Tab-separated table of C-alpha atoms in Angstrom:
chain	number	residue	atom	x	y	z
A	1	MET	CA	19.057	-25.420	2.442
A	2	GLY	CA	20.839	-28.022	2.652
A	3	GLU	CA	23.873	-29.170	0.586
A	4	LEU	CA	22.204	-29.900	-3.473
A	5	ILE	CA	22.901	-33.904	-4.210
A	6	TYR	CA	22.424	-34.774	-7.574
A	7	THR	CA	21.858	-38.270	-9.131
A	8	HIS	CA	24.256	-40.435	-10.270
A	9	GLU	CA	23.155	-39.932	-13.975
A	10	VAL	CA	23.146	-36.890	-14.092
A	11	GLN	CA	26.535	-36.042	-12.722
A	12	GLU	CA	27.975	-37.683	-15.679
A	13	MET	CA	26.571	-35.104	-18.030
A	14	CYS	CA	28.131	-32.610	-19.967
A	15	CYS	CA	27.191	-28.455	-18.941
A	16	VAL	CA	25.054	-27.417	-21.124
A	17	LYS	CA	25.055	-23.132	-21.215
A	18	GLN	CA	21.752	-21.128	-20.521
A	19	GLY	CA	21.261	-19.035	-23.332
A	20	PRO	CA	18.324	-16.015	-23.063
A	21	ASN	CA	16.974	-15.615	-19.312
A	22	HIS	CA	14.682	-12.494	-19.545
A	23	GLY	CA	12.960	-13.218	-16.227
A	24	PRO	CA	9.546	-13.387	-15.838
A	25	ALA	CA	7.011	-11.047	-17.427
A	26	PRO	CA	5.799	-8.168	-15.641
A	27	ILE	CA	2.858	-8.564	-14.608
A	28	PRO	CA	0.913	-4.961	-13.512
A	29	GLU	CA	0.917	-3.276	-10.155
A	30	GLU	CA	-0.299	-0.075	-8.520
A	31	GLY	CA	-0.014	2.066	-12.246
A	32	LEU	CA	4.088	0.187	-12.579
A	33	TRP	CA	5.091	-3.608	-14.349
A	34	VAL	CA	6.782	-5.308	-11.941
A	35	LYS	CA	9.101	-8.214	-11.994
A	36	ALA	CA	7.842	-9.895	-8.958
A	37	LYS	CA	10.195	-12.919	-7.912
A	38	GLU	CA	9.543	-12.310	-3.776
A	39	VAL	CA	7.154	-12.617	-1.788
A	40	LYS	CA	7.818	-8.202	-1.664
A	41	ASP	CA	6.999	-8.008	-4.818
A	42	ILE	CA	4.014	-8.385	-4.450
A	43	SER	CA	1.508	-5.448	-4.556
A	44	ALA	CA	-2.575	-4.696	-5.281
A	45	LEU	CA	-6.087	-4.502	-3.380
A	46	THR	CA	-8.381	-7.116	-4.662
A	47	HIS	CA	-11.862	-9.069	-4.199
A	48	GLY	CA	-12.367	-12.545	-4.551
A	49	ILE	CA	-14.998	-15.020	-3.681
A	50	GLY	CA	-14.554	-18.767	-2.049
A	51	TRP	CA	-16.882	-21.508	-1.060
A	52	CYS	CA	-16.883	-23.962	1.683
A	53	ALA	CA	-16.845	-28.185	0.605
A	54	PRO	CA	-20.719	-28.875	0.708
A	55	GLN	CA	-21.328	-25.231	-0.791
A	56	GLN	CA	-23.653	-24.409	1.491
A	57	GLY	CA	-21.628	-21.098	2.465
A	58	ALA	CA	-20.293	-18.384	0.536
A	59	CYS	CA	-16.784	-16.233	1.812
A	60	LYS	CA	-16.048	-12.608	0.115
A	61	LEU	CA	-12.698	-11.646	1.265
A	62	THR	CA	-11.273	-8.472	0.750
A	63	LEU	CA	-7.005	-7.884	0.417
A	64	ASN	CA	-5.239	-4.493	1.024
A	65	VAL	CA	-1.473	-5.665	0.284
A	66	LYS	CA	1.834	-3.642	0.149
A	67	GLU	CA	4.432	-5.651	-0.316
A	68	GLY	CA	3.906	-8.642	0.038
A	69	ILE	CA	2.863	-8.097	2.938
A	70	ILE	CA	-1.519	-7.718	4.008
A	71	GLN	CA	-2.168	-4.488	5.733
A	72	GLU	CA	-6.326	-4.512	5.037
A	73	ALA	CA	-8.327	-7.701	5.441
A	74	LEU	CA	-12.242	-7.844	4.972
A	75	VAL	CA	-13.777	-11.001	5.105
A	76	GLU	CA	-17.448	-10.961	4.793
A	77	THR	CA	-19.642	-14.415	5.133
A	78	ILE	CA	-23.382	-15.747	4.305
A	79	GLY	CA	-24.285	-19.194	5.300
A	80	CYS	CA	-23.409	-21.599	8.128
A	81	SER	CA	-23.371	-19.346	11.183
A	82	GLY	CA	-19.455	-20.770	12.668
A	83	MET	CA	-19.576	-19.130	9.539
A	84	THR	CA	-19.418	-15.795	10.912
A	85	HIS	CA	-17.296	-16.898	14.374
A	86	SER	CA	-14.825	-17.546	11.344
A	87	ALA	CA	-14.825	-14.715	9.622
A	88	ALA	CA	-13.721	-12.784	13.093
A	89	MET	CA	-10.876	-15.011	13.663
A	90	ALA	CA	-9.508	-14.707	10.519
A	91	ALA	CA	-9.498	-10.384	9.971
A	92	GLU	CA	-7.197	-10.729	12.867
A	93	ILE	CA	-5.517	-13.251	11.552
A	94	LEU	CA	-4.501	-12.329	7.987
A	95	PRO	CA	-3.177	-8.825	9.080
A	96	GLY	CA	0.292	-8.977	9.509
A	97	LYS	CA	1.066	-12.059	6.795
A	98	THR	CA	2.264	-12.852	3.613
A	99	VAL	CA	0.423	-12.967	1.569
A	100	LEU	CA	2.188	-16.758	1.052
A	101	GLU	CA	2.233	-17.158	4.883
A	102	ALA	CA	-2.419	-16.291	4.499
A	103	LEU	CA	-2.262	-18.895	2.163
A	104	ASN	CA	-0.510	-21.802	3.822
A	105	THR	CA	-2.451	-20.114	7.506
A	106	ASP	CA	-5.694	-22.822	8.153
A	107	LEU	CA	-8.467	-19.528	8.792
A	108	VAL	CA	-10.876	-22.137	10.053
A	109	CYS	CA	-12.833	-21.552	7.781
A	110	ASP	CA	-13.147	-23.651	3.583
A	111	ALA	CA	-15.177	-20.707	2.128
A	112	ILE	CA	-12.433	-18.482	3.710
A	113	ASN	CA	-9.715	-20.601	2.848
A	114	THR	CA	-11.256	-21.151	-0.539
A	115	ALA	CA	-11.101	-17.101	-0.608
A	116	MET	CA	-7.525	-16.430	-0.107
A	117	ARG	CA	-6.922	-18.919	-2.689
A	118	GLU	CA	-8.051	-17.200	-5.236
A	119	LEU	CA	-7.239	-13.937	-4.128
A	120	PHE	CA	-3.429	-15.291	-4.213
A	121	LEU	CA	-4.546	-16.270	-7.815
A	122	GLN	CA	-4.932	-12.481	-8.555
A	123	ILE	CA	-2.447	-10.884	-6.714
A	124	VAL	CA	-0.017	-13.081	-8.315
A	125	TYR	CA	-0.945	-12.840	-11.903
A	126	GLY	CA	-1.044	-9.335	-11.909
A	127	ARG	CA	-5.285	-9.496	-12.142
A	128	SER	CA	-6.107	-6.947	-9.213
A	129	GLN	CA	-8.359	-4.106	-8.889
A	130	SER	CA	-5.532	-2.225	-8.221
A	131	ALA	CA	-3.488	-3.192	-11.023
A	132	PHE	CA	-3.388	0.091	-12.852
A	133	SER	CA	-4.071	2.771	-10.366
A	134	GLU	CA	-0.369	4.756	-9.130
A	135	ASN	CA	-0.089	3.631	-5.639
A	136	GLY	CA	-2.366	1.661	-5.244
A	137	LEU	CA	-5.337	2.939	-2.661
A	138	ASN	CA	-4.914	3.221	0.401
A	139	VAL	CA	-4.901	0.924	4.083
A	140	GLY	CA	-8.612	1.659	4.757
A	141	ALA	CA	-9.984	1.785	1.045
A	142	GLY	CA	-11.301	-1.921	1.829
A	143	LEU	CA	-14.218	-0.444	4.252
A	144	GLU	CA	-15.606	1.601	1.004
A	145	ASP	CA	-17.424	-1.683	-0.344
A	146	LEU	CA	-20.134	-1.556	2.880
A	147	GLY	CA	-20.327	2.105	2.737
A	148	LYS	CA	-21.387	5.215	4.717
A	149	GLY	CA	-23.316	2.180	8.386
A	150	SER	CA	-20.213	-0.302	7.762
A	151	ARG	CA	-23.252	-2.753	7.039
A	152	SER	CA	-21.807	-5.755	4.311
A	153	GLN	CA	-24.612	-5.116	0.909
A	154	VAL	CA	-26.570	-8.133	0.724
A	155	GLY	CA	-29.755	-9.567	-1.269
A	156	THR	CA	-32.523	-12.460	0.460
A	157	MET	CA	-35.294	-12.836	-2.324
A	158	TYR	CA	-36.762	-15.795	-2.127
A	159	GLY	CA	-40.002	-17.337	-4.417
A	160	THR	CA	-41.771	-19.530	-5.246
A	161	ALA	CA	-43.872	-21.229	-7.828
A	162	ALA	CA	-47.656	-21.342	-5.825
A	163	LYS	CA	-46.861	-17.830	-3.854
A	164	GLY	CA	-44.722	-16.035	-5.878
A	165	VAL	CA	-42.015	-14.034	-4.345
A	166	ARG	CA	-40.657	-12.606	-1.617
A	167	TYR	CA	-37.973	-9.543	-0.971
A	168	LEU	CA	-36.397	-9.987	2.741
A	169	GLU	CA	-33.142	-7.567	2.731
A	170	MET	CA	-32.281	-5.687	-0.265
A	171	ALA	CA	-29.012	-2.817	0.202
A	172	GLU	CA	-31.242	-0.513	1.689
A	173	GLY	CA	-31.694	-2.832	4.176
A	174	TYR	CA	-34.483	-5.139	6.087
A	175	VAL	CA	-37.487	-5.259	3.780
A	176	THR	CA	-40.130	-4.231	5.886
A	177	ARG	CA	-43.721	-3.957	3.391
A	178	MET	CA	-43.931	-5.034	-0.249
A	179	ALA	CA	-45.831	-3.437	-2.394
A	180	LEU	CA	-48.267	-4.506	-5.015
A	181	ASP	CA	-50.551	-3.644	-7.368
A	182	ALA	CA	-54.212	-4.471	-8.409
A	183	ASP	CA	-52.394	-7.832	-10.096
A	184	ASP	CA	-51.035	-8.565	-7.461
A	185	GLN	CA	-47.606	-7.411	-9.265
A	186	VAL	CA	-44.372	-5.844	-6.827
A	187	ILE	CA	-43.624	-2.619	-7.226
A	188	GLY	CA	-41.639	-0.855	-4.874
A	189	TYR	CA	-40.552	-2.149	-0.990
A	190	GLU	CA	-40.439	-0.482	2.619
A	191	PHE	CA	-37.142	-1.030	4.913
A	192	VAL	CA	-35.385	-0.140	7.236
A	193	SER	CA	-31.414	-0.081	7.487
A	194	LEU	CA	-30.700	-1.583	10.279
A	195	GLY	CA	-26.881	0.420	10.470
A	196	LYS	CA	-28.912	3.983	10.424
A	197	MET	CA	-31.535	2.684	13.196
A	198	THR	CA	-28.127	1.688	15.450
A	199	ASP	CA	-26.573	4.713	14.850
A	200	PHE	CA	-28.850	6.628	15.549
A	201	ILE	CA	-30.041	5.179	18.926
A	202	LYS	CA	-25.759	5.675	20.028
A	203	LYS	CA	-26.584	9.218	19.799
A	204	GLY	CA	-29.520	8.670	22.290
A	205	ASP	CA	-33.196	8.437	19.461
A	206	ASP	CA	-35.668	5.865	21.102
A	207	PRO	CA	-35.678	2.706	19.010
A	208	ASN	CA	-39.012	4.094	18.119
A	209	THR	CA	-37.575	6.911	16.603
A	210	ALA	CA	-34.147	5.335	16.002
A	211	TYR	CA	-36.824	3.239	13.393
A	212	ASN	CA	-38.626	5.547	11.490
A	213	LYS	CA	-36.147	7.699	11.001
A	214	ALA	CA	-34.413	5.128	9.156
A	215	MET	CA	-36.909	3.978	7.554
A	216	GLY	CA	-37.554	4.966	3.222
A	217	THR	CA	-39.133	3.261	0.668
A	218	TYR	CA	-38.226	2.841	-2.886
A	219	GLY	CA	-40.453	1.867	-6.682
A	220	ARG	CA	-44.114	3.501	-6.351
A	221	PHE	CA	-44.769	1.856	-3.050
A	222	ALA	CA	-46.836	5.548	-3.093
A	223	ASP	CA	-49.398	4.696	-5.600
A	224	ALA	CA	-49.719	0.466	-4.068
A	225	VAL	CA	-52.722	-1.133	-3.951
A	226	LYS	CA	-51.986	-3.779	-1.091
A	227	TYR	CA	-49.187	-3.748	1.503
A	228	ILE	CA	-47.811	-7.248	2.637
A	229	ASP	CA	-45.214	-8.399	4.916
A	230	PRO	CA	-42.502	-10.524	3.281
A	231	ARG	CA	-42.068	-13.187	6.433
A	232	LYS	CA	-45.763	-13.286	7.159
A	233	ALA	CA	-47.451	-12.294	4.368
């Protein structure tokens, strides 16, 4: 920083000594109470949500920060098709940056930028998921949200007043059939876990075998009077 320049009015003032100065209030960080004064004082793992300006898409961002540096980033998006490509860039850009650098980096998509802003606020105020976890969470903990198949858990449902509800995607996977009772009310569904199916194929199963092995049901599926394809019927 260059030389400080004071206005004439300030130069003419007498000096009044500063009284008590206890520094910033301590924030909870990984099992400690930290008086954060610099970026390197920040450590946390947390999640946050962002949205784009037209509000047609959203991002869930997970960051694992150690001593101010982002060590791990999980970027999940839903909305316009361009967001997935933006997420690919953001996941490459974020690790290795300080949280301040990341806040001032163009992460391509409005929703991801907004999520970064929201996470920054949580982290620097000590409101993180690892605030009271001693030594925080290991790098790699961000993947736990995805489960064994390393796929985002997405719920996609559609409904109309005229035709009722359609289950399209559950946490378990892609919904193939909905089960209805005698009153045409939903009592269960059938799904295929696309992640498991892909893993079976990679291990040598033919697609039909993999498809059947990755299929499951929920609820009183076997008791249904009628089954419908939610994308066709």
